[in-house]
Structures are given as structure tokens and as C-alpha cells.
Amino acid sequence: MDEPHTTASERAATALRAPRRVVVGVAGSIAAYKVPFVIRLLRQAGHEVKVVATESALRFIGAPALAAVSGQTVSTGVFDDPAAVEHVAVAEWAELVLVAPASADLLARVRAGRADDLLTATILTTEAPVVLAPAMHTQMWLNPATRDNVTVLRERGLTVIDPDSGRLTGRDSGLGRLPEPEQIVSRALAILRQPEHQDDDVASAETTGSLEGRHVVVSAGGTREPIDPVRYLGNRSSGRQGCALAAAAAEQGARVTLVQAHVASELLDALPPGVAVIAAGTASDMLHAVREVARDADAVIMAAAVADYRPLTVAATKIKKQASTVSDHRSGPTMSIELTTNPDILTGLVTDPPRAGQIVVGFAAETGDDDGDVLFHGAVKARRKRAHLLAVNAVGEDLGFGDVPNAVVVLDGQGSEVARGQGSKMDIARLLIGLTADLVNGS
Ligand code: C5P
């Protein structure tokens, strides 16, 4: 039963931890090469995965690779192990069936109720939610036969994720590309989080609408500080974590404004409808945009990587390279750019809030050094910045930037640990939004 005093963050953490059993179906499409990333993300989030591949899928990706990454043998045909009546066993085991990629042929077979291989037989038998992530050429996706299949499958309650637009196999590009693994996994897991697909205890632990009627401002991406008309100082932030936070806040019923610096349009296009997006390219633009929209905000989450410094002067014309007088090209004349400090937006929100009582959340991407580990530096920063929450993550080659899973320790303004979490950026976002909602709601 749901305890009346259970906080949104406790509920989010429970939902985050609950391991689920996911059948990953793979159909015959070149996009099958992306499925190991889908499986890896699911397993990293703690879920158990069983792969069911069609015969044609195995022409694109080998069963040993799928077995290695899922940790279980890969099944294909209904006659692989007749004694086990595998299609029934797998269908009953599944709490979610996720097919990625789903080919045009697979959609047609599922629509027709065919059961001519283990994957279609499992889909026909299971009572678990079914999510299909199609990948195919634009013409196949737009063909009336496929359109009709998708409509019917959706009417029957299956989830068909719209494909992305972009580079396809060969030279062409257009609609039909398999969405990025992180998007597929977060869509699929969002379905598992719906109350009707939860175990009773997990269902009662789910967060719903805890930011209803609230305004949440999120910053995302990385600022670029101009040097001259063609050059800038920038950073590697993709904006994925900020977009995930915006989506997680919207999921909780908040009105969301995203202030974004150089976030890729595919990420912005994938935001839930209703998220207001404002572009801010430099730290100065972001300062003004954030403070303006934060005037009626209940919470501001600074996920953007804001440049700490900017060039003191911006050259009006392109700075010319100085001719080298050194013949071996190993070195030449040096040049320097004088930098000046940017305002710290986060600190400004804490010391001079645009609205009294608003909750301020920051991020700290840290590396350990001789003085202390990541957490030591995070705690020092938390005490200095005094935000209500500071999410500290370790920045390494494979952690923290771009399309990779994330791990954070959340500290309060005194540098004490409040929570920790790991998983996809959407999982981290849900945890942080849960914690933010607790503070906004005063629990
Ligand atoms: O000090 P550091 O840059 O590591 O702090 C990171 C946090 O501070 C992030 O939440 C970032 O959005 C915010 N920040 C800011 N303004 C700056 C630099 C960082 O708001 N000029």
C-alpha cells in the first residue's frame, strides 16, 4: 500500500529499482546492429532481457553477439525446443515485449495475427504490453499497406514508436530510421511505469502528477562563447540530460520551459508536446533567458554546461593565422586569447532568486585529482553554490557526456548525500524530478 507520507523521490527511486523481465524481439533490418545498445541500456537499468530474433534478423546480427550482450541464449523458431513450448513460456515470462527494429514484414505479420516464428507467436500469446520500434525505408513506411498496419496495431493497443528521420541504408535519407537506443528504451520503460502495467506494490509506488500546476525551468546543452565571427569556445555537452529532465518534469504534470544552448534538433523534436523551448547561445544569453522565464518558476534546474569564461573581446573579423617561420612545422608562433569570467547563473539564482522560495538544482561534472575524489569535489561545490540539490557525476571517457548511461550522487546545499542513482539519462531525470517535486511540495 502507498503510505501517505511516501515522498515523490522515494516513489521514483522504487520505480527506478524495480527490475522487469523484457523480451527484446529483433526483426530483419540493417538497424539490428543497434539492438545490442538497447539490450545494454535495459540491463544497465537492472532489467532482465531475453532475445527472440527472427531468421532474417540473424542475417544482420549474429546470435552469439545477442546472447553475449543479453546473458541468455537467443531463441528463433517455435521448434527450437518444442518440449518447452517456448512461445507460451516466453510470452508468460515477459512483462514487456519490445521489438527493435520492427521491419515492415514483421508489422504486417503481427497485424495479420501470424504465428509462423517464435517472435510473432510470442506477440500473439503474450498479455504483456508490446512496443514496436519500426525501421525501414521511407517508401515502405509511407506505403498505404504499412500505414494501415500501424493504424490497426495502435487501435489494438500495441505501441508503435514513430521512426526518426535521417540517414538510411545506402545514400538516401528520410523518415524510417530506427530511433536512438536511449529513446527506444525510455519510451518502452515509460509504458512499464504506467499503473496498469505495474505489480501492485510498484504501482502504488509510482509518481503521478506531483508537479501538476507548477512551472519548471530547465537549461540544457552547452554554451558557445565567440572568439571571432567563425570561432568559439565550447564544450561537449549534448543536452540529453536536460531534455530528459524536461520530459520527466512534463511527465509529472509540470509546465516546462527549456532554455537550450546548441542542442541538436532531433533531441528538441523528441520533447513532449507542450514543452516551451527558448534558444540561448552564450552564457550571457542564457543568464538573461533563464532569469526572465524563472520569474514565475517553482523550480529551476541548471543542466546546461555554461562556459565559466569567455573571450574578453570578440574580434570583428576572422583572426588571421600568423605565418610560421619554423621549417619543421612542429611549433610556431603562439597566440593567446584573454578570457574573462562569465556570471555564474546558478549561484545568482540562489543568492538573488527571480521568485522567492523557488527550488534551484545544479549539476557538477567532476573528475577526481590529488586533492580528493569526485564526491569530495562535489561536496565542496555544493557548499559553495548552495543550490537546494546538486547532482554530481563523474566525467570520464564513457560516462556523463553524449548517448551513454549516467550515474549521479545527489547532494544538498550542505554537501550531504540525499540520493544516488544510475541508469539512462531518463532514469536519472526521473529521480531528480522526484527529489525536486518533494522540495517544491514541501515534503
Ligand atoms: O562550477 P561548475 O561549472 O561545475 O557548476 C556547474 C553548475 O553550475 C551547473 O548546474 C551549471 O549549469 C551551473 N553554471 C552556471 N553558470 C556558469 C557556470 C555553471 O549556472 N557560469
Tab-separated table of N, CA and C in Angstrom, residues 175-312:
chain	number	residue	atom	x	y	z
A	175	LEU	N	12.483	9.633	-43.594
A	175	LEU	CA	11.762	9.030	-42.481
A	175	LEU	C	11.920	7.511	-42.527
A	176	GLY	N	12.120	6.879	-41.388
A	176	GLY	CA	12.210	5.420	-41.375
A	176	GLY	C	13.377	4.918	-40.557
A	177	ARG	N	14.188	5.838	-40.055
A	177	ARG	CA	15.369	5.454	-39.273
A	177	ARG	C	14.965	4.999	-37.877
A	178	LEU	N	15.628	3.962	-37.383
A	178	LEU	CA	15.348	3.496	-36.016
A	178	LEU	C	15.751	4.602	-35.044
A	179	PRO	N	14.858	4.980	-34.112
A	179	PRO	CA	15.258	5.995	-33.125
A	179	PRO	C	16.476	5.525	-32.317
A	180	GLU	N	17.137	6.470	-31.669
A	180	GLU	CA	18.333	6.119	-30.886
A	180	GLU	C	17.948	5.175	-29.740
A	181	PRO	N	18.847	4.226	-29.392
A	181	PRO	CA	18.536	3.243	-28.353
A	181	PRO	C	17.989	3.866	-27.064
A	182	GLU	N	18.551	4.991	-26.658
A	182	GLU	CA	18.089	5.602	-25.403
A	182	GLU	C	16.627	6.034	-25.500
A	183	GLN	N	16.249	6.565	-26.675
A	183	GLN	CA	14.851	6.981	-26.857
A	183	GLN	C	13.925	5.772	-26.820
A	184	ILE	N	14.352	4.684	-27.489
A	184	ILE	CA	13.517	3.480	-27.540
A	184	ILE	C	13.315	2.948	-26.120
A	185	VAL	N	14.417	2.854	-25.375
A	185	VAL	CA	14.334	2.267	-24.034
A	185	VAL	C	13.506	3.162	-23.121
A	186	SER	N	13.677	4.482	-23.213
A	186	SER	CA	12.890	5.300	-22.293
A	186	SER	C	11.411	5.266	-22.653
A	187	ARG	N	11.074	5.178	-23.953
A	187	ARG	CA	9.647	5.034	-24.334
A	187	ARG	C	9.090	3.728	-23.787
A	188	ALA	N	9.875	2.640	-23.954
A	188	ALA	CA	9.395	1.324	-23.534
A	188	ALA	C	9.228	1.270	-22.012
A	189	LEU	N	10.205	1.793	-21.286
A	189	LEU	CA	10.118	1.723	-19.829
A	189	LEU	C	9.023	2.648	-19.297
A	190	ALA	N	8.752	3.731	-20.026
A	190	ALA	CA	7.646	4.619	-19.607
A	190	ALA	C	6.337	3.838	-19.644
A	191	ILE	N	6.209	2.921	-20.603
A	191	ILE	CA	4.979	2.128	-20.688
A	191	ILE	C	4.884	1.178	-19.490
A	192	LEU	N	6.023	0.610	-19.108
A	192	LEU	CA	6.016	-0.267	-17.934
A	192	LEU	C	5.673	0.499	-16.664
A	193	ARG	N	5.961	1.780	-16.667
A	193	ARG	CA	5.684	2.576	-15.465
A	193	ARG	C	4.218	2.959	-15.351
A	194	GLN	N	3.447	2.768	-16.431
A	194	GLN	CA	2.033	3.109	-16.330
A	194	GLN	C	1.385	2.175	-15.312
A	195	PRO	N	0.495	2.709	-14.480
A	195	PRO	CA	-0.052	1.917	-13.372
A	195	PRO	C	-0.621	0.578	-13.811
A	196	GLU	N	-1.254	0.511	-15.004
A	196	GLU	CA	-1.875	-0.764	-15.408
A	196	GLU	C	-0.843	-1.838	-15.738
A	197	HIS	N	0.414	-1.436	-15.908
A	197	HIS	CA	1.454	-2.417	-16.212
A	197	HIS	C	2.397	-2.638	-15.040
A	198	GLN	N	1.976	-2.266	-13.829
A	198	GLN	CA	2.836	-2.394	-12.657
A	198	GLN	C	2.343	-3.520	-11.765
A	199	ASP	N	3.286	-4.152	-11.027
A	199	ASP	CA	2.878	-5.004	-9.915
A	199	ASP	C	2.193	-4.092	-8.919
A	200	ASP	N	1.315	-4.645	-8.079
A	200	ASP	CA	0.553	-3.791	-7.171
A	200	ASP	C	1.444	-2.897	-6.319
A	201	ASP	N	2.537	-3.513	-5.745
A	201	ASP	CA	3.360	-2.712	-4.841
A	201	ASP	C	4.116	-1.635	-5.600
A	202	VAL	N	4.550	-1.961	-6.828
A	202	VAL	CA	5.269	-0.957	-7.600
A	202	VAL	C	4.292	0.099	-8.107
A	203	ALA	N	3.081	-0.354	-8.491
A	203	ALA	CA	2.089	0.599	-9.000
A	203	ALA	C	1.803	1.668	-7.960
A	204	SER	N	1.680	1.238	-6.706
A	204	SER	CA	1.370	2.224	-5.684
A	204	SER	C	2.567	3.119	-5.418
A	205	ALA	N	3.743	2.664	-5.838
A	205	ALA	CA	4.940	3.469	-5.612
A	205	ALA	C	5.181	4.468	-6.728
A	206	GLU	N	4.365	4.377	-7.767
A	206	GLU	CA	4.616	5.243	-8.929
A	206	GLU	C	4.258	6.693	-8.644
A	207	THR	N	5.023	7.591	-9.255
A	207	THR	CA	4.725	9.008	-9.082
A	207	THR	C	3.714	9.445	-10.132
A	208	THR	N	2.729	10.200	-9.754
A	208	THR	CA	1.817	10.737	-10.755
A	208	THR	C	1.486	12.176	-10.421
A	209	GLY	N	1.737	13.015	-11.396
A	209	GLY	CA	1.260	14.386	-11.306
A	209	GLY	C	1.748	15.182	-10.112
A	210	SER	N	2.961	14.888	-9.598
A	210	SER	CA	3.391	15.589	-8.396
A	210	SER	C	3.841	17.015	-8.695
A	211	LEU	N	3.902	17.402	-9.990
A	211	LEU	CA	4.245	18.795	-10.319
A	211	LEU	C	3.096	19.476	-11.073
A	212	GLU	N	1.908	18.912	-10.919
A	212	GLU	CA	0.711	19.473	-11.547
A	212	GLU	C	0.571	20.955	-11.166
A	213	GLY	N	0.402	21.807	-12.176
A	213	GLY	CA	0.198	23.231	-11.894
A	213	GLY	C	1.475	23.999	-11.580
A	214	ARG	N	2.612	23.343	-11.638
A	214	ARG	CA	3.892	24.008	-11.334
A	214	ARG	C	4.614	24.387	-12.621
A	215	HIS	N	5.507	25.378	-12.530
A	215	HIS	CA	6.323	25.754	-13.682
A	215	HIS	C	7.775	25.377	-13.389
A	216	VAL	N	8.352	24.570	-14.243
A	216	VAL	CA	9.741	24.137	-14.071
A	216	VAL	C	10.567	24.636	-15.254
A	217	VAL	N	11.665	25.311	-14.950
A	217	VAL	CA	12.587	25.786	-15.991
A	217	VAL	C	13.809	24.874	-15.983
A	218	VAL	N	14.191	24.395	-17.154
A	218	VAL	CA	15.371	23.524	-17.261
A	218	VAL	C	16.312	24.147	-18.296
A	219	SER	N	17.594	24.206	-17.984
A	219	SER	CA	18.558	24.621	-19.017
A	219	SER	C	19.284	23.386	-19.525
A	220	ALA	N	19.656	23.422	-20.809
A	220	ALA	CA	20.273	22.230	-21.411
A	220	ALA	C	21.290	22.637	-22.471
A	221	GLY	N	22.236	21.742	-22.723
A	221	GLY	CA	23.197	21.960	-23.804
A	221	GLY	C	24.466	22.640	-23.314
A	222	GLY	N	25.231	23.154	-24.250
A	222	GLY	CA	26.497	23.801	-23.892
A	222	GLY	C	26.592	25.155	-24.563
A	223	THR	N	26.995	26.169	-23.809
A	223	THR	CA	27.104	27.500	-24.418
A	223	THR	C	28.341	27.560	-25.302
A	224	ARG	N	28.313	28.460	-26.262
A	224	ARG	CA	29.465	28.719	-27.134
A	224	ARG	C	29.803	30.199	-27.025
A	225	GLU	N	31.037	30.466	-26.692
A	225	GLU	CA	31.466	31.839	-26.447
A	225	GLU	C	32.307	32.293	-27.636
A	226	PRO	N	31.815	33.270	-28.419
A	226	PRO	CA	32.511	33.629	-29.654
A	226	PRO	C	33.908	34.219	-29.426
A	227	ILE	N	34.806	33.808	-30.327
A	227	ILE	CA	36.165	34.366	-30.350
A	227	ILE	C	36.251	35.401	-31.476
A	228	ASP	N	35.727	34.991	-32.623
A	228	ASP	CA	35.622	35.876	-33.777
A	228	ASP	C	34.403	35.405	-34.571
A	229	PRO	N	34.119	35.927	-35.754
A	229	PRO	CA	32.863	35.543	-36.416
A	229	PRO	C	32.750	34.054	-36.741
A	230	VAL	N	33.839	33.310	-36.760
A	230	VAL	CA	33.732	31.890	-37.136
A	230	VAL	C	34.160	30.926	-36.025
A	231	ARG	N	34.743	31.418	-34.965
A	231	ARG	CA	35.266	30.501	-33.938
A	231	ARG	C	34.609	30.758	-32.587
A	232	TYR	N	34.607	29.718	-31.771
A	232	TYR	CA	34.038	29.876	-30.431
A	232	TYR	C	34.733	28.948	-29.451
A	233	LEU	N	34.545	29.226	-28.160
A	233	LEU	CA	34.962	28.295	-27.101
A	233	LEU	C	33.716	27.515	-26.721
A	234	GLY	N	33.790	26.192	-26.774
A	234	GLY	CA	32.591	25.406	-26.475
A	234	GLY	C	32.901	24.215	-25.601
A	235	ASN	N	31.949	23.332	-25.452
A	235	ASN	CA	32.161	22.107	-24.663
A	235	ASN	C	31.347	20.977	-25.261
A	236	ARG	N	31.517	19.778	-24.706
A	236	ARG	CA	30.957	18.573	-25.329
A	236	ARG	C	29.530	18.243	-24.879
A	237	SER	N	28.908	19.106	-24.127
A	237	SER	CA	27.573	18.758	-23.617
A	237	SER	C	26.565	18.604	-24.765
A	238	SER	N	25.818	17.480	-24.745
A	238	SER	CA	24.860	17.216	-25.829
A	238	SER	C	23.485	17.806	-25.537
A	239	GLY	N	23.180	17.994	-24.269
A	239	GLY	CA	21.839	18.460	-23.894
A	239	GLY	C	20.867	17.330	-23.618
A	240	ARG	N	21.335	16.077	-23.712
A	240	ARG	CA	20.417	14.946	-23.499
A	240	ARG	C	19.863	14.925	-22.084
A	241	GLN	N	20.710	15.186	-21.096
A	241	GLN	CA	20.230	15.126	-19.718
A	241	GLN	C	19.183	16.218	-19.478
A	242	GLY	N	19.426	17.410	-20.016
A	242	GLY	CA	18.455	18.497	-19.842
A	242	GLY	C	17.138	18.160	-20.520
A	243	CYS	N	17.205	17.588	-21.729
A	243	CYS	CA	15.963	17.210	-22.431
A	243	CYS	C	15.224	16.131	-21.641
A	244	ALA	N	15.980	15.179	-21.073
A	244	ALA	CA	15.341	14.125	-20.265
A	244	ALA	C	14.667	14.748	-19.040
A	245	LEU	N	15.307	15.740	-18.426
A	245	LEU	CA	14.703	16.408	-17.264
A	245	LEU	C	13.417	17.124	-17.663
A	246	ALA	N	13.456	17.787	-18.820
A	246	ALA	CA	12.249	18.480	-19.299
A	246	ALA	C	11.123	17.461	-19.504
A	247	ALA	N	11.454	16.316	-20.104
A	247	ALA	CA	10.437	15.285	-20.360
A	247	ALA	C	9.907	14.712	-19.042
A	248	ALA	N	10.819	14.485	-18.089
A	248	ALA	CA	10.396	13.902	-16.799
A	248	ALA	C	9.533	14.883	-16.015
A	249	ALA	N	9.843	16.186	-16.115
A	249	ALA	CA	9.018	17.184	-15.416
A	249	ALA	C	7.632	17.256	-16.059
A	250	ALA	N	7.599	17.184	-17.400
A	250	ALA	CA	6.309	17.207	-18.098
A	250	ALA	C	5.487	15.974	-17.721
A	251	GLU	N	6.170	14.841	-17.580
A	251	GLU	CA	5.514	13.586	-17.180
A	251	GLU	C	4.790	13.760	-15.834
A	252	GLN	N	5.352	14.616	-14.984
A	252	GLN	CA	4.759	14.841	-13.662
A	252	GLN	C	3.759	15.984	-13.666
A	253	GLY	N	3.382	16.437	-14.855
A	253	GLY	CA	2.311	17.425	-14.960
A	253	GLY	C	2.781	18.863	-14.943
A	254	ALA	N	4.103	19.102	-14.900
A	254	ALA	CA	4.588	20.488	-14.836
A	254	ALA	C	4.454	21.180	-16.186
A	255	ARG	N	4.312	22.509	-16.140
A	255	ARG	CA	4.533	23.331	-17.335
A	255	ARG	C	6.038	23.507	-17.404
A	256	VAL	N	6.622	23.227	-18.562
A	256	VAL	CA	8.091	23.188	-18.637
A	256	VAL	C	8.597	24.188	-19.666
A	257	THR	N	9.625	24.948	-19.279
A	257	THR	CA	10.335	25.795	-20.251
A	257	THR	C	11.778	25.317	-20.311
A	258	LEU	N	12.221	24.985	-21.511
A	258	LEU	CA	13.599	24.535	-21.699
A	258	LEU	C	14.397	25.671	-22.336
A	259	VAL	N	15.455	26.096	-21.663
A	259	VAL	CA	16.342	27.112	-22.244
A	259	VAL	C	17.558	26.346	-22.764
A	260	GLN	N	17.700	26.305	-24.087
A	260	GLN	CA	18.688	25.381	-24.644
A	260	GLN	C	19.805	26.097	-25.400
A	261	ALA	N	21.011	25.596	-25.225
A	261	ALA	CA	22.163	26.126	-25.954
A	261	ALA	C	22.704	25.031	-26.856
A	262	HIS	N	22.464	25.172	-28.155
A	262	HIS	CA	23.082	24.294	-29.160
A	262	HIS	C	22.736	22.815	-28.964
A	263	VAL	N	21.494	22.549	-28.646
A	263	VAL	CA	21.027	21.158	-28.538
A	263	VAL	C	20.562	20.723	-29.929
A	264	ALA	N	20.910	19.496	-30.328
A	264	ALA	CA	20.561	19.009	-31.673
A	264	ALA	C	19.046	19.001	-31.872
A	265	SER	N	18.621	19.336	-33.093
A	265	SER	CA	17.183	19.454	-33.342
A	265	SER	C	16.455	18.127	-33.136
A	266	GLU	N	17.139	16.976	-33.370
A	266	GLU	CA	16.460	15.689	-33.145
A	266	GLU	C	16.035	15.556	-31.688
A	267	LEU	N	16.871	16.027	-30.774
A	267	LEU	CA	16.534	15.930	-29.347
A	267	LEU	C	15.379	16.866	-29.011
A	268	LEU	N	15.408	18.069	-29.599
A	268	LEU	CA	14.332	19.028	-29.311
A	268	LEU	C	13.021	18.526	-29.909
A	269	ASP	N	13.115	17.915	-31.117
A	269	ASP	CA	11.895	17.406	-31.762
A	269	ASP	C	11.256	16.286	-30.945
A	270	ALA	N	12.091	15.558	-30.177
A	270	ALA	CA	11.569	14.419	-29.422
A	270	ALA	C	10.983	14.831	-28.062
A	271	LEU	N	11.027	16.131	-27.738
A	271	LEU	CA	10.468	16.577	-26.445
A	271	LEU	C	8.955	16.394	-26.445
A	272	PRO	N	8.377	16.169	-25.276
A	272	PRO	CA	6.915	16.040	-25.248
A	272	PRO	C	6.259	17.328	-25.732
A	273	PRO	N	5.091	17.204	-26.380
A	273	PRO	CA	4.413	18.412	-26.839
A	273	PRO	C	4.104	19.293	-25.630
A	274	GLY	N	4.200	20.595	-25.837
A	274	GLY	CA	3.864	21.498	-24.718
A	274	GLY	C	5.082	22.041	-24.015
A	275	VAL	N	6.269	21.407	-24.190
A	275	VAL	CA	7.474	21.973	-23.586
A	275	VAL	C	7.870	23.209	-24.401
A	276	ALA	N	7.934	24.380	-23.745
A	276	ALA	CA	8.326	25.605	-24.449
A	276	ALA	C	9.848	25.643	-24.548
A	277	VAL	N	10.362	25.935	-25.733
A	277	VAL	CA	11.815	25.915	-25.937
A	277	VAL	C	12.298	27.317	-26.303
A	278	ILE	N	13.332	27.764	-25.594
A	278	ILE	CA	13.929	29.075	-25.871
A	278	ILE	C	15.408	28.848	-26.154
A	279	ALA	N	15.908	29.435	-27.235
A	279	ALA	CA	17.323	29.256	-27.575
A	279	ALA	C	18.162	30.336	-26.900
A	280	ALA	N	19.320	29.930	-26.368
A	280	ALA	CA	20.255	30.877	-25.747
A	280	ALA	C	21.653	30.357	-26.040
A	281	GLY	N	22.389	31.059	-26.902
A	281	GLY	CA	23.655	30.504	-27.395
A	281	GLY	C	24.840	30.696	-26.479
A	282	THR	N	24.898	31.833	-25.799
A	282	THR	CA	26.062	32.126	-24.953
A	282	THR	C	25.633	32.144	-23.484
A	283	ALA	N	26.633	32.201	-22.593
A	283	ALA	CA	26.333	32.257	-21.157
A	283	ALA	C	25.500	33.498	-20.849
A	284	SER	N	25.837	34.596	-21.511
A	284	SER	CA	25.110	35.836	-21.253
A	284	SER	C	23.652	35.707	-21.726
A	285	ASP	N	23.461	35.135	-22.930
A	285	ASP	CA	22.080	34.904	-23.413
A	285	ASP	C	21.325	34.041	-22.419
A	286	MET	N	22.023	32.992	-21.929
A	286	MET	CA	21.346	32.045	-21.044
A	286	MET	C	20.984	32.711	-19.723
A	287	LEU	N	21.884	33.532	-19.209
A	287	LEU	CA	21.606	34.250	-17.960
A	287	LEU	C	20.299	35.033	-18.095
A	288	HIS	N	20.195	35.805	-19.188
A	288	HIS	CA	19.010	36.653	-19.330
A	288	HIS	C	17.755	35.819	-19.559
A	289	ALA	N	17.872	34.791	-20.420
A	289	ALA	CA	16.686	33.966	-20.727
A	289	ALA	C	16.209	33.225	-19.477
A	290	VAL	N	17.144	32.635	-18.733
A	290	VAL	CA	16.742	31.854	-17.556
A	290	VAL	C	16.095	32.761	-16.513
A	291	ARG	N	16.711	33.900	-16.258
A	291	ARG	CA	16.169	34.783	-15.208
A	291	ARG	C	14.783	35.308	-15.605
A	292	GLU	N	14.609	35.551	-16.906
A	292	GLU	CA	13.319	36.055	-17.381
A	292	GLU	C	12.220	34.996	-17.159
A	293	VAL	N	12.475	33.764	-17.656
A	293	VAL	CA	11.403	32.753	-17.558
A	293	VAL	C	11.256	32.215	-16.136
A	294	ALA	N	12.290	32.412	-15.307
A	294	ALA	CA	12.225	31.886	-13.933
A	294	ALA	C	11.420	32.785	-13.005
A	295	ARG	N	10.910	33.914	-13.555
A	295	ARG	CA	10.208	34.849	-12.669
A	295	ARG	C	8.937	34.258	-12.071
A	296	ASP	N	8.348	33.258	-12.770
A	296	ASP	CA	7.176	32.601	-12.169
A	296	ASP	C	7.426	31.095	-11.998
A	297	ALA	N	8.720	30.714	-11.917
A	297	ALA	CA	9.026	29.276	-11.844
A	297	ALA	C	9.041	28.778	-10.395
A	298	ASP	N	8.580	27.531	-10.229
A	298	ASP	CA	8.660	26.890	-8.907
A	298	ASP	C	10.011	26.228	-8.720
A	299	ALA	N	10.634	25.834	-9.830
A	299	ALA	CA	11.958	25.200	-9.747
A	299	ALA	C	12.760	25.530	-10.997
A	300	VAL	N	14.056	25.706	-10.818
A	300	VAL	CA	14.959	25.924	-11.958
A	300	VAL	C	16.058	24.868	-11.870
A	301	ILE	N	16.231	24.130	-12.950
A	301	ILE	CA	17.244	23.062	-12.959
A	301	ILE	C	18.289	23.434	-14.008
A	302	MET	N	19.483	23.707	-13.546
A	302	MET	CA	20.557	24.138	-14.456
A	302	MET	C	21.357	22.912	-14.901
A	303	ALA	N	20.907	22.301	-16.003
A	303	ALA	CA	21.637	21.141	-16.526
A	303	ALA	C	22.603	21.551	-17.634
A	304	ALA	N	22.536	22.798	-18.059
A	304	ALA	CA	23.416	23.246	-19.162
A	304	ALA	C	24.860	23.338	-18.686
A	305	ALA	N	25.775	23.064	-19.596
A	305	ALA	CA	27.191	23.305	-19.333
A	305	ALA	C	27.466	24.738	-19.778
A	306	VAL	N	27.526	25.620	-18.810
A	306	VAL	CA	27.706	27.052	-19.099
A	306	VAL	C	29.204	27.338	-19.024
A	307	ALA	N	29.729	27.995	-20.043
A	307	ALA	CA	31.171	28.275	-20.045
A	307	ALA	C	31.529	29.169	-18.861
A	308	ASP	N	32.566	28.787	-18.144
A	308	ASP	CA	32.991	29.612	-16.998
A	308	ASP	C	33.653	30.907	-17.466
A	309	TYR	N	34.269	30.864	-18.645
A	309	TYR	CA	34.981	32.047	-19.166
A	309	TYR	C	34.560	32.321	-20.597
A	310	ARG	N	34.739	33.581	-21.013
A	310	ARG	CA	34.523	33.946	-22.420
A	310	ARG	C	35.662	34.869	-22.846
A	311	PRO	N	35.944	34.934	-24.133
A	311	PRO	CA	36.980	35.862	-24.580
A	311	PRO	C	36.637	37.288	-24.151
A	312	LEU	N	37.640	38.000	-23.670
A	312	LEU	CA	37.425	39.376	-23.187
A	312	LEU	C	36.909	40.266	-24.300
